[in-house]
PDB file of C-alpha atoms in Angstrom:
ATOM      1  CA  UNK A   5      -2.547 -10.402 -11.364  1.00  0.00           C
ATOM      2  CA  UNK A   6      -5.060 -11.076 -14.751  1.00  0.00           C
ATOM      3  CA  UNK A   7      -7.563 -11.485 -12.971  1.00  0.00           C
ATOM      4  CA  UNK A   8      -6.564 -13.447  -9.452  1.00  0.00           C
ATOM      5  CA  UNK A   9      -5.435 -12.050  -6.074  1.00  0.00           C
ATOM      6  CA  UNK A  10      -2.401 -12.888  -5.308  1.00  0.00           C
ATOM      7  CA  UNK A  11      -0.095 -13.585  -1.921  1.00  0.00           C
ATOM      8  CA  UNK A  12       3.528 -12.934  -1.826  1.00  0.00           C
ATOM      9  CA  UNK A  13       6.431 -14.196  -0.237  1.00  0.00           C
ATOM     10  CA  UNK A  14       9.750 -12.489   0.962  1.00  0.00           C
ATOM     11  CA  UNK A  15       8.884  -9.849  -2.369  1.00  0.00           C
ATOM     12  CA  UNK A  16       9.108 -12.488  -4.523  1.00  0.00           C
ATOM     13  CA  UNK A  17       7.399 -15.916  -4.949  1.00  0.00           C
ATOM     14  CA  UNK A  18       3.852 -15.643  -5.737  1.00  0.00           C
ATOM     15  CA  UNK A  19       0.643 -17.361  -4.593  1.00  0.00           C
ATOM     16  CA  UNK A  20      -2.683 -17.271  -6.489  1.00  0.00           C
ATOM     17  CA  UNK A  21      -5.495 -17.242  -3.975  1.00  0.00           C
ATOM     18  CA  UNK A  22      -8.118 -17.302  -6.416  1.00  0.00           C
ATOM     19  CA  UNK A  23     -10.293 -14.603  -8.990  1.00  0.00           C
ATOM     20  CA  UNK A  24      -9.686 -10.637  -7.335  1.00  0.00           C
ATOM     21  CA  UNK A  25     -13.796 -10.870  -6.611  1.00  0.00           C
ATOM     22  CA  UNK A  26     -14.258 -13.801  -4.945  1.00  0.00           C
ATOM     23  CA  UNK A  27     -11.705 -13.371  -2.536  1.00  0.00           C
ATOM     24  CA  UNK A  28     -13.001  -9.856  -1.174  1.00  0.00           C
ATOM     25  CA  UNK A  29     -16.262 -11.004  -0.876  1.00  0.00           C
ATOM     26  CA  UNK A  30     -14.478 -14.075   1.447  1.00  0.00           C
ATOM     27  CA  UNK A  31     -12.204 -11.137   2.646  1.00  0.00           C
ATOM     28  CA  UNK A  32     -15.310  -9.405   3.101  1.00  0.00           C
ATOM     29  CA  UNK A  33     -16.969 -11.334   5.790  1.00  0.00           C
ATOM     30  CA  UNK A  34     -14.324 -11.257   8.325  1.00  0.00           C
ATOM     31  CA  UNK A  35     -15.525  -7.716   8.972  1.00  0.00           C
ATOM     32  CA  UNK A  36     -11.709  -5.638   9.115  1.00  0.00           C
ATOM     33  CA  UNK A  37     -11.468  -1.966   8.885  1.00  0.00           C
ATOM     34  CA  UNK A  38     -10.119  -1.790   5.661  1.00  0.00           C
ATOM     35  CA  UNK A  39      -9.319  -4.682   2.019  1.00  0.00           C
ATOM     36  CA  UNK A  40      -6.116  -3.182   0.336  1.00  0.00           C
ATOM     37  CA  UNK A  41      -6.402  -4.224  -3.345  1.00  0.00           C
ATOM     38  CA  UNK A  42      -2.917  -3.577  -5.618  1.00  0.00           C
ATOM     39  CA  UNK A  43      -2.271  -4.471  -9.040  1.00  0.00           C
ATOM     40  CA  UNK A  44       1.177  -5.724  -9.110  1.00  0.00           C
ATOM     41  CA  UNK A  45       3.360  -3.648 -11.956  1.00  0.00           C
ATOM     42  CA  UNK A  46       6.683  -4.085 -10.743  1.00  0.00           C
ATOM     43  CA  UNK A  47       9.780  -3.060 -12.753  1.00  0.00           C
ATOM     44  CA  UNK A  48       6.610  -2.057 -15.796  1.00  0.00           C
ATOM     45  CA  UNK A  49       4.305   0.216 -15.088  1.00  0.00           C
ATOM     46  CA  UNK A  50       0.770  -0.045 -16.529  1.00  0.00           C
ATOM     47  CA  UNK A  51      -2.761   0.771 -16.509  1.00  0.00           C
ATOM     48  CA  UNK A  52      -5.526  -0.861 -14.710  1.00  0.00           C
ATOM     49  CA  UNK A  53      -8.294   1.528 -14.940  1.00  0.00           C
ATOM     50  CA  UNK A  54      -9.492  -2.452 -16.793  1.00  0.00           C
ATOM     51  CA  UNK A  55      -9.244  -4.061 -13.889  1.00  0.00           C
ATOM     52  CA  UNK A  56     -10.693  -1.651 -11.165  1.00  0.00           C
ATOM     53  CA  UNK A  57     -13.788  -1.054 -13.080  1.00  0.00           C
ATOM     54  CA  UNK A  58     -14.879  -4.786 -12.895  1.00  0.00           C
ATOM     55  CA  UNK A  59     -14.840  -4.449  -9.232  1.00  0.00           C
ATOM     56  CA  UNK A  60     -17.178  -0.865  -9.456  1.00  0.00           C
ATOM     57  CA  UNK A  61     -19.879  -3.102  -9.137  1.00  0.00           C
ATOM     58  CA  UNK A  62     -18.591  -4.971  -6.038  1.00  0.00           C
ATOM     59  CA  UNK A  63     -21.585  -5.526  -3.587  1.00  0.00           C
ATOM     60  CA  UNK A  64     -19.397  -5.707  -0.058  1.00  0.00           C
ATOM     61  CA  UNK A  65     -19.407  -3.412   3.165  1.00  0.00           C
ATOM     62  CA  UNK A  66     -16.320  -3.343   4.152  1.00  0.00           C
ATOM     63  CA  UNK A  67     -14.690   0.009   3.045  1.00  0.00           C
ATOM     64  CA  UNK A  68     -11.528  -1.018   0.175  1.00  0.00           C
ATOM     65  CA  UNK A  69      -8.187   0.993  -0.946  1.00  0.00           C
ATOM     66  CA  UNK A  70      -6.948   0.571  -4.209  1.00  0.00           C
ATOM     67  CA  UNK A  71      -3.901   1.112  -5.754  1.00  0.00           C
ATOM     68  CA  UNK A  72      -1.285   0.043  -8.183  1.00  0.00           C
ATOM     69  CA  UNK A  73      -1.708   1.476 -12.487  1.00  0.00           C
ATOM     70  CA  UNK A  74      -3.487   4.772 -11.116  1.00  0.00           C
ATOM     71  CA  UNK A  75      -2.089   7.275 -13.535  1.00  0.00           C
ATOM     72  CA  UNK A  76      -2.588  10.594 -14.855  1.00  0.00           C
ATOM     73  CA  UNK A  77      -4.767   9.738 -17.496  1.00  0.00           C
ATOM     74  CA  UNK A  78      -6.677   7.240 -15.841  1.00  0.00           C
ATOM     75  CA  UNK A  79      -7.232   8.597 -12.509  1.00  0.00           C
ATOM     76  CA  UNK A  80     -10.550  10.747 -13.697  1.00  0.00           C
ATOM     77  CA  UNK A  81     -11.993   7.286 -15.044  1.00  0.00           C
ATOM     78  CA  UNK A  82     -11.221   6.187 -12.138  1.00  0.00           C
ATOM     79  CA  UNK A  83     -12.224   7.843  -9.545  1.00  0.00           C
ATOM     80  CA  UNK A  84     -16.117   9.198 -11.914  1.00  0.00           C
ATOM     81  CA  UNK A  85     -17.941   6.923  -9.149  1.00  0.00           C
ATOM     82  CA  UNK A  86     -15.982   5.722  -6.789  1.00  0.00           C
ATOM     83  CA  UNK A  87     -16.478   2.397  -5.216  1.00  0.00           C
ATOM     84  CA  UNK A  88     -13.168   2.588  -3.266  1.00  0.00           C
ATOM     85  CA  UNK A  89     -12.295   5.022  -0.587  1.00  0.00           C
ATOM     86  CA  UNK A  90      -8.300   5.158  -0.179  1.00  0.00           C
ATOM     87  CA  UNK A  91      -5.691   5.779  -3.317  1.00  0.00           C
ATOM     88  CA  UNK A  92      -2.529   3.357  -2.414  1.00  0.00           C
ATOM     89  CA  UNK A  93       0.463   4.666  -4.829  1.00  0.00           C
ATOM     90  CA  UNK A  94       4.023   3.610  -4.623  1.00  0.00           C
ATOM     91  CA  UNK A  95       6.402   4.785  -7.471  1.00  0.00           C
ATOM     92  CA  UNK A  96       4.421   8.269  -7.687  1.00  0.00           C
ATOM     93  CA  UNK A  97       5.678   9.720  -4.284  1.00  0.00           C
ATOM     94  CA  UNK A  98       9.224   9.729  -6.037  1.00  0.00           C
ATOM     95  CA  UNK A  99       7.938  10.659  -9.718  1.00  0.00           C
ATOM     96  CA  UNK A 100       4.709  11.806  -9.942  1.00  0.00           C
ATOM     97  CA  UNK A 101       3.876  14.781  -8.376  1.00  0.00           C
ATOM     98  CA  UNK A 102       0.741  16.473 -10.885  1.00  0.00           C
ATOM     99  CA  UNK A 103      -0.963  12.654 -10.208  1.00  0.00           C
ATOM    100  CA  UNK A 104      -0.937  13.314  -6.601  1.00  0.00           C
ATOM    101  CA  UNK A 105      -1.838  16.778  -6.866  1.00  0.00           C
ATOM    102  CA  UNK A 106      -4.468  15.633  -8.955  1.00  0.00           C
ATOM    103  CA  UNK A 107      -5.972  13.309  -6.732  1.00  0.00           C
ATOM    104  CA  UNK A 108      -6.085  14.666  -4.123  1.00  0.00           C
ATOM    105  CA  UNK A 109      -7.927  17.444  -5.237  1.00  0.00           C
ATOM    106  CA  UNK A 110     -10.778  14.290  -6.762  1.00  0.00           C
ATOM    107  CA  UNK A 111     -10.255  12.837  -3.756  1.00  0.00           C
ATOM    108  CA  UNK A 112      -9.113  14.429  -1.070  1.00  0.00           C
ATOM    109  CA  UNK A 113      -6.265  14.155   1.437  1.00  0.00           C
ATOM    110  CA  UNK A 114      -7.550  11.666   4.029  1.00  0.00           C
ATOM    111  CA  UNK A 115      -7.975   9.264   0.595  1.00  0.00           C
ATOM    112  CA  UNK A 116      -4.043   9.069   0.478  1.00  0.00           C
ATOM    113  CA  UNK A 117      -1.818   6.544   2.000  1.00  0.00           C
ATOM    114  CA  UNK A 118       1.893   5.626   0.946  1.00  0.00           C
ATOM    115  CA  UNK A 119       2.394   2.113  -0.358  1.00  0.00           C
ATOM    116  CA  UNK A 120       6.615   2.341   1.618  1.00  0.00           C
ATOM    117  CA  UNK A 121       8.073  -1.833   1.383  1.00  0.00           C
ATOM    118  CA  UNK A 122      11.342  -0.736   3.264  1.00  0.00           C
ATOM    119  CA  UNK A 123      14.336  -2.579   3.832  1.00  0.00           C
ATOM    120  CA  UNK A 124      17.344  -1.645   5.777  1.00  0.00           C
ATOM    121  CA  UNK A 125      21.064  -2.335   4.390  1.00  0.00           C
ATOM    122  CA  UNK A 126      23.592  -0.755   7.385  1.00  0.00           C
ATOM    123  CA  UNK A 127      21.635   1.389   9.147  1.00  0.00           C
ATOM    124  CA  UNK A 128      19.818   3.148   5.984  1.00  0.00           C
ATOM    125  CA  UNK A 129      16.378   2.457   5.318  1.00  0.00           C
ATOM    126  CA  UNK A 130      15.427   2.181   1.306  1.00  0.00           C
ATOM    127  CA  UNK A 131      12.119   2.251   0.235  1.00  0.00           C
ATOM    128  CA  UNK A 132      11.304  -0.262  -2.692  1.00  0.00           C
ATOM    129  CA  UNK A 133      10.251   2.152  -6.121  1.00  0.00           C
ATOM    130  CA  UNK A 134       7.782   0.188  -7.756  1.00  0.00           C
ATOM    131  CA  UNK A 135       7.945   1.627 -11.881  1.00  0.00           C
ATOM    132  CA  UNK A 136      12.416   1.139 -11.718  1.00  0.00           C
ATOM    133  CA  UNK A 137      11.746  -1.685  -9.874  1.00  0.00           C
ATOM    134  CA  UNK A 138      14.525  -0.428  -7.331  1.00  0.00           C
ATOM    135  CA  UNK A 139      15.358   0.028  -3.995  1.00  0.00           C
ATOM    136  CA  UNK A 140      15.345   4.117  -3.354  1.00  0.00           C
ATOM    137  CA  UNK A 141      17.507   5.742   0.326  1.00  0.00           C
ATOM    138  CA  UNK A 142      14.914   7.787   2.331  1.00  0.00           C
ATOM    139  CA  UNK A 143      16.630  11.097   2.560  1.00  0.00           C
ATOM    140  CA  UNK A 144      14.489  14.693   3.821  1.00  0.00           C
ATOM    141  CA  UNK A 145      13.319  15.171   0.542  1.00  0.00           C
ATOM    142  CA  UNK A 146      11.484  11.796  -0.740  1.00  0.00           C
ATOM    143  CA  UNK A 147       9.630  12.036   3.139  1.00  0.00           C
ATOM    144  CA  UNK A 148       9.054  16.004   3.103  1.00  0.00           C
ATOM    145  CA  UNK A 149       6.612  14.686   0.094  1.00  0.00           C
ATOM    146  CA  UNK A 150       5.735  11.838   1.811  1.00  0.00           C
ATOM    147  CA  UNK A 151       4.559  14.586   4.523  1.00  0.00           C
ATOM    148  CA  UNK A 152       2.704  16.723   1.833  1.00  0.00           C
ATOM    149  CA  UNK A 153       0.789  14.416   0.252  1.00  0.00           C
ATOM    150  CA  UNK A 154      -0.356  11.816   2.297  1.00  0.00           C
ATOM    151  CA  UNK A 155      -2.628  11.055   5.343  1.00  0.00           C
ATOM    152  CA  UNK A 156      -1.408   7.830   5.914  1.00  0.00           C
ATOM    153  CA  UNK A 157       1.905   4.892   4.966  1.00  0.00           C
ATOM    154  CA  UNK A 158       1.413   1.092   4.618  1.00  0.00           C
ATOM    155  CA  UNK A 159       5.465   0.202   5.989  1.00  0.00           C
ATOM    156  CA  UNK A 160       6.027  -3.236   4.651  1.00  0.00           C
ATOM    157  CA  UNK A 161       8.929  -5.346   5.692  1.00  0.00           C
ATOM    158  CA  UNK A 162       9.803  -6.471   2.557  1.00  0.00           C
ATOM    159  CA  UNK A 163      12.519  -8.772   3.967  1.00  0.00           C
ATOM    160  CA  UNK A 164       9.807 -10.527   6.346  1.00  0.00           C
ATOM    161  CA  UNK A 165       6.764 -10.514   3.821  1.00  0.00           C
ATOM    162  CA  UNK A 166       4.671 -14.096   3.676  1.00  0.00           C
ATOM    163  CA  UNK A 167       7.357 -15.790   7.033  1.00  0.00           C
ATOM    164  CA  UNK A 168       6.839 -15.833  10.299  1.00  0.00           C
ATOM    165  CA  UNK A 169       9.447 -13.928  11.504  1.00  0.00           C
ATOM    166  CA  UNK A 170       8.570 -10.431  12.955  1.00  0.00           C
ATOM    167  CA  UNK A 171       7.851  -7.019  12.011  1.00  0.00           C
ATOM    168  CA  UNK A 172      11.181  -5.023  11.966  1.00  0.00           C
ATOM    169  CA  UNK A 173      10.447  -2.814  14.404  1.00  0.00           C
ATOM    170  CA  UNK A 174      13.678  -1.003  14.080  1.00  0.00           C
ATOM    171  CA  UNK A 175      12.245   1.108  10.509  1.00  0.00           C
ATOM    172  CA  UNK A 176      10.280   3.144  13.492  1.00  0.00           C
ATOM    173  CA  UNK A 177      13.998   5.184  14.181  1.00  0.00           C
ATOM    174  CA  UNK A 178      14.316   6.290  10.629  1.00  0.00           C
ATOM    175  CA  UNK A 179      10.324   7.046   9.763  1.00  0.00           C
ATOM    176  CA  UNK A 180       9.928  10.743   9.839  1.00  0.00           C
ATOM    177  CA  UNK A 181       6.044  10.719   9.563  1.00  0.00           C
ATOM    178  CA  UNK A 182       2.819  10.734  11.877  1.00  0.00           C
ATOM    179  CA  UNK A 183       3.358   7.421  13.861  1.00  0.00           C
ATOM    180  CA  UNK A 184      -0.616   7.215  14.945  1.00  0.00           C
ATOM    181  CA  UNK A 185      -0.719   7.257  10.811  1.00  0.00           C
ATOM    182  CA  UNK A 186       0.699   4.224  10.127  1.00  0.00           C
ATOM    183  CA  UNK A 187       0.217   0.922   9.417  1.00  0.00           C
ATOM    184  CA  UNK A 188       2.328  -2.325   9.405  1.00  0.00           C
ATOM    185  CA  UNK A 189       3.368  -5.829   6.972  1.00  0.00           C
ATOM    186  CA  UNK A 190       5.229  -8.094   6.725  1.00  0.00           C
ATOM    187  CA  UNK A 191       5.706 -10.793   8.653  1.00  0.00           C
ATOM    188  CA  UNK A 192       3.486  -9.889  11.780  1.00  0.00           C
ATOM    189  CA  UNK A 193       3.296 -11.941  14.894  1.00  0.00           C
ATOM    190  CA  UNK A 194       0.725 -11.996  18.029  1.00  0.00           C
ATOM    191  CA  UNK A 195       3.868  -9.776  19.695  1.00  0.00           C
ATOM    192  CA  UNK A 196       4.068  -7.101  16.707  1.00  0.00           C
ATOM    193  CA  UNK A 197       0.126  -6.683  16.554  1.00  0.00           C
ATOM    194  CA  UNK A 198       0.293  -6.056  20.634  1.00  0.00           C
ATOM    195  CA  UNK A 199       2.960  -3.678  20.230  1.00  0.00           C
ATOM    196  CA  UNK A 200       1.810  -2.258  17.038  1.00  0.00           C
ATOM    197  CA  UNK A 201      -1.886  -1.004  19.576  1.00  0.00           C
ATOM    198  CA  UNK A 202       0.825   0.354  22.372  1.00  0.00           C
ATOM    199  CA  UNK A 203       2.580   1.846  19.809  1.00  0.00           C
ATOM    200  CA  UNK A 204      -0.596   3.910  19.020  1.00  0.00           C
ATOM    201  CA  UNK A 205       0.329   2.750  15.317  1.00  0.00           C
ATOM    202  CA  UNK A 206      -2.778   3.361  12.783  1.00  0.00           C
ATOM    203  CA  UNK A 207      -3.052  -0.693  12.080  1.00  0.00           C
ATOM    204  CA  UNK A 208      -2.007  -3.700  10.757  1.00  0.00           C
ATOM    205  CA  UNK A 209      -2.213  -5.360   7.326  1.00  0.00           C
ATOM    206  CA  UNK A 210      -1.904  -9.137   6.804  1.00  0.00           C
TER     207      UNK A 210
END
């Protein structure tokens, strides 16, 4: 966000962590499995070519996933000499199958990650669409698209994000995707991490 990395709370409030490259180098020290760098174009679309180009010379050992502002127009430029291993998509899940197909052809299916911020309203699972800044019901058509295009999904509990209230594992009764290819994020506490491991999830994102 304006060249800085940010942390968000409750899917609304933002706190600036510092210049993006410096934050990535700092996180690299912790030797985590992967770092996700997602440009927040909430409700307004955007093009992240310049941002990702500025990261192309970064020297870190941790695998990097990028997302936000990836379009049909810039995907070839971004992936010309990829410094990252994963492409993370949100709004394209709902409305841009051509972009997903094009990215799969260039980077391979193993690179594809679906970012799915969620909220459970009543007993209905709603998934956030960043381009329209709206919540969409997770129906069978959506799950078909996710299963057809993505290797992993990142489930973000929007109601718990930035807090210590715990991840809402009730979401899994609505999920139609292999459990061992799901990462969870939002409100995570120690017992959530233990539960994720016991369930055989792909990992947790903090």
